[in-house]
Structure formats: structure tokens, C-alpha cells
XYZ file of N, CA, C and O in Angstrom:
716
model
N 194.755 36.958 174.797
C 194.743 36.148 173.700
C 195.829 35.196 173.462
O 195.589 34.021 173.526
N 197.040 35.616 173.167
C 198.089 34.700 172.710
C 198.456 33.661 173.760
O 198.530 32.500 173.467
N 198.677 34.073 174.994
C 199.107 33.137 176.031
C 198.003 32.139 176.342
O 198.280 30.978 176.607
N 196.743 32.557 176.292
C 195.621 31.663 176.575
C 195.568 30.491 175.622
O 195.191 29.394 176.000
N 195.957 30.702 174.365
C 195.942 29.635 173.373
C 196.922 28.541 173.728
O 196.663 27.370 173.527
N 198.071 28.897 174.299
C 199.054 27.891 174.661
C 198.583 27.110 175.884
O 198.734 25.908 175.947
N 197.979 27.781 176.841
C 197.503 27.099 178.041
C 196.406 26.102 177.690
O 196.339 25.032 178.263
N 195.559 26.442 176.698
C 194.472 25.551 176.301
C 194.975 24.239 175.747
O 194.309 23.224 175.838
N 196.156 24.219 175.162
C 196.715 23.005 174.591
C 197.037 21.967 175.648
O 197.097 20.786 175.358
N 197.229 22.370 176.905
C 197.540 21.443 177.985
C 196.398 20.464 178.219
O 196.617 19.330 178.579
N 195.160 20.897 177.997
C 193.999 20.061 178.278
C 193.800 18.982 177.225
O 193.000 18.086 177.402
N 194.521 19.044 176.120
C 194.332 18.105 175.025
C 194.524 16.658 175.412
O 193.933 15.772 174.814
N 195.317 16.359 176.415
C 195.565 14.993 176.814
C 194.420 14.392 177.601
O 194.308 13.187 177.712
N 193.551 15.196 178.150
C 192.414 14.688 178.913
C 191.377 14.119 177.943
O 191.264 14.555 176.810
N 190.615 13.147 178.409
C 189.597 12.532 177.564
C 188.626 13.597 177.070
O 188.037 14.320 177.866
N 188.469 13.689 175.761
C 187.533 14.639 175.184
C 188.032 16.064 175.148
O 187.383 16.904 174.553
N 189.134 16.369 175.747
C 189.624 17.743 175.809
C 189.867 18.344 174.451
O 189.525 19.489 174.206
N 190.439 17.568 173.551
C 190.741 18.077 172.225
C 189.454 18.372 171.448
O 189.339 19.396 170.799
N 188.461 17.471 171.543
C 187.201 17.695 170.850
C 186.476 18.912 171.402
O 185.902 19.693 170.662
N 186.495 19.069 172.714
C 185.846 20.234 173.319
C 186.538 21.513 172.865
O 185.885 22.503 172.562
N 187.862 21.483 172.800
C 188.613 22.644 172.330
C 188.303 22.958 170.880
O 188.166 24.108 170.492
N 188.168 21.901 170.067
C 187.859 22.091 168.653
C 186.465 22.687 168.501
O 186.265 23.618 167.734
N 185.472 22.171 169.233
C 184.128 22.721 169.078
C 184.062 24.153 169.605
O 183.334 24.976 169.058
N 184.830 24.464 170.633
C 184.887 25.852 171.118
C 185.498 26.751 170.048
O 185.038 27.876 169.829
N 186.516 26.251 169.353
C 187.128 26.999 168.253
C 186.096 27.221 167.146
O 185.957 28.325 166.625
N 185.350 26.166 166.787
C 184.335 26.277 165.743
C 183.273 27.320 166.106
O 182.873 28.129 165.277
N 182.810 27.283 167.353
C 181.793 28.238 167.812
C 182.333 29.667 167.726
O 181.666 30.567 167.221
N 183.560 29.864 168.187
C 184.165 31.205 168.155
C 184.354 31.678 166.715
O 184.055 32.837 166.390
N 184.843 30.793 165.836
C 185.043 31.178 164.436
C 183.709 31.479 163.758
O 183.606 32.424 162.978
N 182.692 30.671 164.044
C 181.377 30.895 163.436
C 180.802 32.239 163.880
O 180.267 32.994 163.060
N 180.934 32.548 165.159
C 180.451 33.849 165.662
C 181.181 34.992 164.967
O 180.567 35.975 164.555
N 182.491 34.870 164.870
C 183.321 35.897 164.232
C 182.927 36.060 162.760
O 182.770 37.183 162.260
N 182.755 34.932 162.060
C 182.390 34.975 160.644
C 180.987 35.558 160.460
O 180.764 36.387 159.573
N 180.035 35.130 161.301
C 178.674 35.664 161.212
C 178.644 37.169 161.457
O 177.907 37.904 160.798
N 179.472 37.630 162.398
C 179.542 39.062 162.696
C 180.049 39.835 161.479
O 179.470 40.855 161.093
N 181.112 39.345 160.849
C 181.655 40.022 159.662
C 180.631 40.001 158.528
O 180.392 41.029 157.877
N 180.013 38.853 158.294
C 179.010 38.727 157.233
C 177.830 39.663 157.490
O 177.308 40.291 156.561
N 177.432 39.794 158.747
C 176.324 40.663 159.121
C 176.597 42.139 158.889
O 175.668 42.942 158.822
N 177.849 42.523 158.755
C 178.211 43.923 158.499
C 178.049 44.309 157.032
O 178.163 45.479 156.680
N 177.807 43.316 156.178
C 177.681 43.559 154.739
C 176.227 43.793 154.360
O 175.324 43.206 154.953
N 176.013 44.631 153.336
C 174.656 44.797 152.808
C 174.338 43.583 151.923
O 175.165 42.689 151.750
N 173.136 43.571 151.352
C 172.685 42.415 150.560
C 173.649 42.106 149.406
O 174.003 40.953 149.181
N 174.069 43.125 148.673
C 174.997 42.921 147.553
C 176.335 42.374 148.062
O 176.910 41.458 147.479
N 176.817 42.931 149.167
C 178.073 42.459 149.748
C 177.978 41.023 150.225
O 178.925 40.240 150.078
N 176.827 40.653 150.784
C 176.633 39.271 151.238
C 176.624 38.304 150.059
O 177.179 37.202 150.147
N 176.034 38.717 148.949
C 176.031 37.876 147.740
C 177.459 37.652 147.260
O 177.846 36.527 146.921
N 178.252 38.715 147.238
C 179.656 38.603 146.813
C 180.433 37.715 147.780
O 181.199 36.841 147.359
N 180.224 37.904 149.085
C 180.932 37.100 150.089
C 180.575 35.626 149.948
O 181.459 34.756 149.957
N 179.292 35.342 149.802
C 178.845 33.948 149.667
C 179.488 33.290 148.457
O 180.057 32.206 148.543
N 179.425 33.958 147.308
C 180.012 33.394 146.083
C 181.522 33.225 146.229
O 182.094 32.215 145.814
N 182.181 34.195 146.859
C 183.631 34.127 147.052
C 184.017 32.924 147.899
O 184.913 32.158 147.538
N 183.336 32.735 149.023
C 183.653 31.592 149.881
C 183.437 30.272 149.147
O 184.269 29.366 149.229
N 182.330 30.154 148.410
C 182.046 28.903 147.686
C 183.130 28.631 146.643
O 183.604 27.502 146.509
N 183.561 29.680 145.951
C 184.587 29.503 144.911
C 185.957 29.166 145.502
O 186.826 28.663 144.800
N 186.143 29.451 146.781
C 187.427 29.170 147.428
C 187.437 27.807 148.122
O 188.299 27.545 148.962
N 186.499 26.947 147.752
C 186.435 25.598 148.329
C 186.669 24.568 147.231
O 186.096 24.664 146.143
N 187.505 23.600 147.534
C 187.722 22.448 146.654
C 186.764 21.360 147.114
O 186.857 20.899 148.248
N 185.828 20.969 146.243
C 184.879 19.913 146.582
C 185.555 18.566 146.380
O 186.038 18.267 145.297
N 185.584 17.775 147.417
C 186.243 16.470 147.359
C 185.210 15.371 147.545
O 184.443 15.406 148.491
N 185.191 14.414 146.646
C 184.260 13.292 146.737
C 184.742 12.324 147.809
O 185.897 11.903 147.793
N 183.855 11.990 148.730
C 184.164 10.977 149.730
C 185.066 11.420 150.866
O 185.421 10.621 151.720
N 185.477 12.671 150.871
C 186.276 13.183 151.992
C 185.975 14.674 152.173
O 185.279 15.262 151.358
N 186.493 15.231 153.233
C 186.167 16.619 153.581
C 186.601 17.595 152.481
O 187.636 17.410 151.839
N 185.793 18.632 152.286
C 186.166 19.710 151.369
C 187.391 20.422 151.934
O 187.628 20.414 153.142
N 188.174 21.035 151.057
C 189.385 21.742 151.471
C 189.407 23.132 150.842
O 188.623 23.445 149.950
N 190.343 23.940 151.319
C 190.503 25.294 150.788
C 191.092 25.228 149.380
O 191.799 24.293 149.037
N 190.808 26.274 148.597
C 191.265 26.346 147.203
C 191.632 27.798 146.920
O 190.782 28.674 146.957
N 192.898 28.063 146.666
C 193.332 29.438 146.365
C 192.882 29.843 144.971
O 192.873 29.030 144.054
N 192.508 31.107 144.834
C 192.147 31.660 143.533
C 192.702 33.073 143.444
O 192.862 33.761 144.450
N 192.955 33.513 142.209
C 193.342 34.910 142.007
C 192.114 35.775 142.246
O 191.004 35.417 141.881
N 192.350 36.926 142.843
C 191.252 37.842 143.163
C 190.455 38.202 141.917
O 189.222 38.232 141.942
N 191.139 38.440 140.804
C 190.430 38.838 139.582
C 189.552 37.714 139.032
O 188.607 37.969 138.292
N 189.807 36.466 139.408
C 188.975 35.349 138.976
C 187.669 35.266 139.776
O 186.731 34.594 139.369
N 187.626 35.942 140.899
C 186.459 35.886 141.783
C 185.459 37.005 141.512
O 184.328 36.943 141.964
N 185.884 38.014 140.782
C 185.004 39.142 140.439
C 184.079 38.699 139.310
O 184.541 38.321 138.235
N 182.776 38.704 139.560
C 181.804 38.302 138.535
C 181.417 39.505 137.683
O 181.544 40.650 138.120
N 180.923 39.216 136.490
C 180.573 40.267 135.538
C 179.572 41.270 136.122
O 179.655 42.454 135.848
N 178.650 40.811 136.951
C 177.626 41.698 137.494
C 178.038 42.458 138.744
O 177.271 43.264 139.263
N 179.236 42.211 139.253
C 179.694 42.868 140.487
C 180.113 44.305 140.243
O 180.748 44.608 139.227
N 179.797 45.169 141.183
C 180.365 46.511 141.189
C 181.791 46.341 141.729
O 181.969 45.851 142.852
N 182.828 46.702 140.950
C 184.211 46.477 141.397
C 184.540 47.127 142.738
O 185.284 46.552 143.540
N 183.981 48.306 143.011
C 184.261 48.979 144.283
C 183.656 48.199 145.447
O 184.290 48.025 146.497
N 182.430 47.705 145.268
C 181.784 46.907 146.314
C 182.548 45.615 146.524
O 182.789 45.202 147.664
N 182.938 44.964 145.424
C 183.721 43.726 145.515
C 184.998 43.979 146.325
O 185.318 43.221 147.242
N 185.705 45.060 146.009
C 186.955 45.383 146.711
C 186.699 45.629 148.201
O 187.492 45.201 149.051
N 185.600 46.300 148.524
C 185.266 46.566 149.938
C 184.960 45.259 150.682
O 185.373 45.080 151.825
N 184.230 44.356 150.034
C 183.890 43.072 150.657
C 185.165 42.268 150.923
O 185.379 41.765 152.034
N 186.025 42.180 149.928
C 187.276 41.424 150.085
C 188.130 42.066 151.183
O 188.682 41.365 152.040
N 188.203 43.393 151.192
C 188.995 44.089 152.221
C 188.466 43.767 153.622
O 189.256 43.501 154.537
N 187.147 43.754 153.799
C 186.572 43.436 155.105
C 186.887 41.992 155.502
O 187.293 41.727 156.638
N 186.733 41.065 154.563
C 186.972 39.653 154.872
C 188.443 39.380 155.183
O 188.757 38.531 156.022
N 189.342 40.111 154.530
C 190.773 39.981 154.833
C 191.080 40.638 156.177
O 191.782 40.063 157.018
N 190.526 41.834 156.379
C 190.749 42.550 157.641
C 190.248 41.730 158.834
O 190.895 41.677 159.882
N 189.118 41.060 158.664
C 188.555 40.237 159.735
C 189.196 38.841 159.791
O 188.767 37.981 160.540
N 190.177 38.627 158.943
C 190.969 37.384 158.905
C 190.142 36.138 158.577
O 190.440 35.045 159.048
N 189.107 36.326 157.767
C 188.357 35.185 157.251
C 188.985 34.709 155.949
O 188.906 33.532 155.605
N 189.602 35.645 155.230
C 190.368 35.326 154.025
C 191.793 35.808 154.231
O 192.023 36.778 154.954
N 192.719 35.120 153.581
C 194.096 35.606 153.547
C 194.395 36.026 152.112
O 193.845 35.449 151.170
N 195.225 37.024 151.968
C 195.587 37.526 150.644
C 197.098 37.523 150.517
O 197.800 37.979 151.401
N 197.555 36.985 149.435
C 198.982 36.988 149.131
C 199.132 37.213 147.648
O 198.154 37.412 146.943
N 200.339 37.177 147.155
C 200.517 37.329 145.710
C 200.974 36.001 145.140
O 201.627 35.215 145.803
N 200.600 35.763 143.899
C 201.013 34.523 143.250
C 202.484 34.637 142.877
O 203.003 35.725 142.647
N 203.137 33.522 142.801
C 204.563 33.516 142.481
C 204.802 34.038 141.067
O 205.828 34.632 140.788
N 203.821 33.846 140.178
C 204.027 34.197 138.789
C 203.646 35.608 138.405
O 203.776 35.969 137.260
N 203.169 36.404 139.307
C 202.761 37.742 138.907
C 202.161 38.518 140.059
O 202.094 38.044 141.185
N 201.694 39.718 139.750
C 201.216 40.614 140.803
C 199.789 40.340 141.275
O 199.365 40.942 142.251
N 199.048 39.448 140.594
C 197.663 39.222 140.990
C 197.614 38.629 142.390
O 198.265 37.637 142.677
N 196.794 39.250 143.244
C 196.648 38.731 144.609
C 195.905 37.413 144.585
O 194.934 37.260 143.871
N 196.359 36.490 145.404
C 195.663 35.213 145.567
C 194.931 35.248 146.900
O 195.475 35.702 147.899
N 193.705 34.767 146.871
C 192.890 34.723 148.082
C 192.683 33.276 148.500
O 192.651 32.374 147.667
N 192.524 33.097 149.791
C 192.329 31.772 150.357
C 191.496 31.936 151.621
O 191.563 32.964 152.294
N 190.695 30.926 151.945
C 190.001 30.917 153.226
C 191.078 30.768 154.291
O 191.981 29.940 154.167
N 190.997 31.571 155.319
C 192.107 31.671 156.276
C 192.353 30.411 157.087
O 193.474 30.174 157.510
N 191.336 29.605 157.307
C 191.526 28.458 158.193
C 190.591 27.326 157.778
O 189.404 27.560 157.551
N 191.109 26.101 157.697
C 190.285 24.927 157.363
C 189.100 24.797 158.310
O 188.043 24.308 157.934
N 189.273 25.225 159.565
C 188.202 25.089 160.559
C 186.934 25.826 160.131
O 185.832 25.434 160.532
N 187.048 26.865 159.315
C 185.850 27.560 158.827
C 184.985 26.624 157.980
O 183.759 26.717 158.007
N 185.617 25.714 157.234
C 184.866 24.801 156.375
C 183.971 23.868 157.194
O 182.853 23.559 156.790
N 184.466 23.424 158.317
C 183.702 22.501 159.153
C 182.905 23.226 160.229
O 181.839 22.766 160.631
N 183.417 24.357 160.699
C 182.852 24.985 161.882
C 181.919 26.149 161.670
O 181.350 26.653 162.631
N 181.732 26.614 160.431
C 180.837 27.741 160.181
C 179.578 27.205 159.501
O 179.596 26.919 158.293
N 178.485 27.056 160.232
C 177.257 26.480 159.663
C 176.774 27.189 158.394
O 176.308 26.540 157.460
N 176.885 28.502 158.352
C 176.430 29.256 157.177
C 177.220 28.834 155.930
O 176.636 28.625 154.874
N 178.526 28.659 156.054
C 179.343 28.236 154.922
C 178.982 26.810 154.508
O 178.862 26.518 153.314
N 178.791 25.922 155.463
C 178.388 24.542 155.132
C 177.066 24.546 154.367
O 176.901 23.800 153.391
N 176.128 25.395 154.780
C 174.834 25.500 154.093
C 175.028 25.990 152.657
O 174.452 25.444 151.719
N 175.848 27.033 152.475
C 176.113 27.542 151.118
C 176.717 26.452 150.243
O 176.358 26.324 149.080
N 177.646 25.695 150.802
C 178.302 24.647 150.023
C 177.293 23.582 149.606
O 177.317 23.110 148.472
N 176.394 23.221 150.519
C 175.353 22.243 150.190
C 174.435 22.781 149.093
O 174.094 22.062 148.152
N 174.046 24.048 149.200
C 173.094 24.640 148.261
C 173.697 24.910 146.888
O 172.995 24.839 145.872
N 174.984 25.256 146.843
C 175.569 25.745 145.587
C 176.599 24.807 144.969
O 177.207 25.146 143.956
N 176.782 23.643 145.543
C 177.810 22.704 145.065
C 177.648 22.379 143.581
O 178.587 22.511 142.802
N 176.457 21.938 143.177
C 176.249 21.524 141.796
C 176.474 22.680 140.828
O 177.180 22.535 139.824
N 175.883 23.852 141.132
C 176.072 25.018 140.260
C 177.541 25.401 140.155
O 178.025 25.767 139.089
N 178.251 25.333 141.267
C 179.669 25.706 141.256
C 180.479 24.727 140.415
O 181.381 25.126 139.679
N 180.160 23.448 140.487
C 180.878 22.456 139.679
C 180.616 22.681 138.190
O 181.527 22.574 137.366
N 179.367 23.035 137.825
C 179.045 23.349 136.427
C 179.822 24.593 135.997
O 180.435 24.622 134.921
N 179.821 25.624 136.850
C 180.563 26.855 136.542
C 182.044 26.544 136.283
O 182.640 27.033 135.327
N 182.635 25.725 137.142
C 184.059 25.408 136.996
C 184.333 24.630 135.713
O 185.326 24.857 135.040
N 183.417 23.711 135.356
C 183.600 22.963 134.110
C 183.510 23.913 132.914
O 184.347 23.872 132.001
N 182.490 24.791 132.914
C 182.345 25.742 131.803
C 183.548 26.677 131.713
O 184.048 26.951 130.615
N 184.016 27.160 132.867
C 185.183 28.051 132.873
C 186.420 27.342 132.337
O 187.192 27.909 131.559
N 186.609 26.106 132.765
C 187.756 25.328 132.287
C 187.688 25.072 130.794
O 188.694 25.178 130.080
N 186.481 24.757 130.298
C 186.318 24.528 128.862
C 186.558 25.810 128.070
O 187.158 25.787 126.990
N 186.094 26.955 128.599
C 186.316 28.239 127.920
C 187.810 28.569 127.875
O 188.324 29.050 126.859
N 188.496 28.281 128.977
C 189.943 28.528 129.024
C 190.671 27.634 128.019
O 191.573 28.085 127.311
N 190.253 26.373 127.933
C 190.867 25.440 126.967
C 190.644 25.923 125.535
O 191.544 25.878 124.696
N 189.428 26.423 125.244
C 189.116 26.958 123.925
C 190.044 28.124 123.592
O 190.602 28.204 122.498
N 190.251 29.035 124.570
C 191.146 30.184 124.341
C 192.588 29.739 124.140
O 193.296 30.264 123.283
N 193.033 28.762 124.921
C 194.406 28.265 124.801
C 194.640 27.591 123.448
O 195.773 27.479 123.000
N 193.563 27.145 122.830
C 193.664 26.492 121.528
C 193.251 27.434 120.403
O 192.683 27.003 119.395
N 193.546 28.716 120.604
C 193.365 29.750 119.583
C 191.927 29.852 119.093
O 191.688 30.105 117.915
N 190.969 29.614 120.003
C 189.544 29.786 119.718
C 189.082 28.964 118.508
O 188.202 29.393 117.750
N 189.649 27.781 118.374
C 189.273 26.907 117.256
C 187.846 26.407 117.457
O 187.443 26.054 118.553
N 187.088 26.358 116.365
C 185.672 25.986 116.443
C 185.462 24.557 116.930
O 184.412 24.255 117.497
N 186.429 23.674 116.743
C 186.233 22.294 117.195
C 186.279 22.168 118.727
O 186.013 21.096 119.269
N 186.579 23.273 119.425
C 186.533 23.282 120.892
C 185.226 23.880 121.421
O 185.021 23.955 122.626
N 184.349 24.322 120.526
C 183.076 24.918 120.934
C 182.039 23.838 121.229
O 182.068 22.754 120.656
N 181.104 24.161 122.119
C 179.989 23.264 122.412
C 179.043 23.239 121.211
O 178.895 24.231 120.505
N 178.348 22.110 121.038
C 177.341 21.967 119.990
C 176.139 21.231 120.565
O 176.235 20.603 121.614
N 175.009 21.308 119.874
C 173.838 20.499 120.192
C 173.358 20.623 121.622
O 173.241 21.723 122.164
N 173.061 19.461 122.219
C 172.508 19.418 123.577
C 173.452 20.055 124.591
O 173.015 20.723 125.522
N 174.738 19.832 124.419
C 175.727 20.395 125.357
C 175.684 21.923 125.310
O 175.741 22.584 126.346
N 175.585 22.482 124.108
C 175.495 23.936 123.951
C 174.200 24.464 124.575
O 174.218 25.448 125.314
N 173.072 23.807 124.304
C 171.795 24.259 124.857
C 171.806 24.197 126.386
O 171.309 25.104 127.051
N 172.383 23.153 126.951
C 172.460 23.030 128.415
C 173.325 24.148 129.002
O 172.967 24.750 130.024
N 174.444 24.449 128.363
C 175.330 25.522 128.834
C 174.627 26.881 128.725
O 174.738 27.714 129.622
N 173.902 27.104 127.628
C 173.176 28.362 127.459
C 172.097 28.525 128.522
O 171.914 29.610 129.068
N 171.365 27.429 128.832
C 170.334 27.481 129.874
C 170.966 27.818 131.221
O 170.473 28.658 131.966
N 172.065 27.146 131.537
C 172.737 27.389 132.814
C 173.201 28.850 132.878
O 172.997 29.526 133.889
N 173.810 29.347 131.803
C 174.315 30.725 131.786
C 173.175 31.734 131.944
O 173.326 32.736 132.669
N 172.044 31.468 131.320
C 170.892 32.367 131.448
C 170.392 32.394 132.882
O 170.095 33.451 133.440
N 170.330 31.237 133.519
C 169.843 31.134 134.903
C 170.840 31.664 135.926
O 170.469 31.949 137.056
N 172.105 31.776 135.562
C 173.156 32.153 136.500
C 174.008 33.309 135.982
O 175.211 33.356 136.225
N 173.379 34.247 135.280
C 174.114 35.338 134.639
C 175.011 36.099 135.623
O 176.120 36.479 135.283
N 174.562 36.309 136.842
C 175.352 37.059 137.822
C 176.595 36.319 138.297
O 177.503 36.925 138.847
N 176.646 35.007 138.084
C 177.767 34.213 138.566
C 178.939 34.204 137.604
O 180.029 33.792 137.966
N 178.711 34.623 136.386
C 179.762 34.536 135.372
C 180.789 35.631 135.558
O 180.478 36.751 135.912
N 182.054 35.265 135.305
C 183.125 36.262 135.417
C 183.895 36.357 134.139
O 183.721 35.581 133.250
């Protein structure tokens, strides 16, 4: 393993060598990720899928990037905490996610281990395409709820009218996604 990676870098100067090396990396990472995902049951796969999507920063007009989150922010209300912990442990053990602690406290921060997973894992690209809009709505609602709490739960920060009805419809349709 380790020495082979250094020898592979020598070919980068040849025409196309770097691209071939990158696609070989993508194929290897995708196989590794698919293998880890395949070890999970249906509930674990749902948690893994949602976790990966939440750990992506959607960028308009340029490639998506990794986005660190606290582990406790990724646990949804409908998740079994023990199953969630097992899924995260497997993904960290298989080096698909990295876990560290935030500078401000003991909460572990999770991150996708390598940018190459965003481009090179077809399953993740598919999830991002399928769940992008819902995830952006979730993030807006979460941010608005946090702002309401930071402002001492004042009623003038609450949704009203059409905005409230739209949020209620989304929450009803996505109850398992809420944390």
C-alpha cells in the first residue's frame, strides 16, 4: 500500500497519467464505499444516506464540497440512537467519514473523509441529485428555528400564513428527516 502510492505519482507527468490515476482512485473509493454501505441493513443505509447528504455543502455553479457537522446534529428524531452510533462507527472505521472534536466543546465533528468521494462515488452523486432540494429546505427551516431560539422564542420570528403551511407540509412529508 503505502509505497505503491508514491510510485504512482511518477506517472503524473505522462499525458493523461494524472486523469487515469484519478479515475482509478474514484473506482477504488466507490468500490470501498459501496462495500461499506452494503454491510448496513435498510435502517442503517437510510441513516448513512442522510448523513452523507447532510455533510455536503451545495455550491451553485461549482463543485459541491465537504461540510463538517456535529454528530448530534446528524441524529434525526426517528433514528434509533444505538443504530445511528453503529452506522457512524462503521463509516469512521472504514474511513469514509472522519471524526474529530470541535474546538469549542466535546461534541464530535464528522466530515466526509475525502473530496474524491463527492465526485467519484456514483451512489453519493445520485443521493445528492435526488435529495438536494429537500436538504436545502431542511437547512433553511433548521436555521430559522435556531434564529427563533436565539431570539428568545419571540413570536415575530415564527412563520405565518403560506410560509407556515408550506413548512408544515414539508415537515409532514419528511418527519423522519427532522432532528
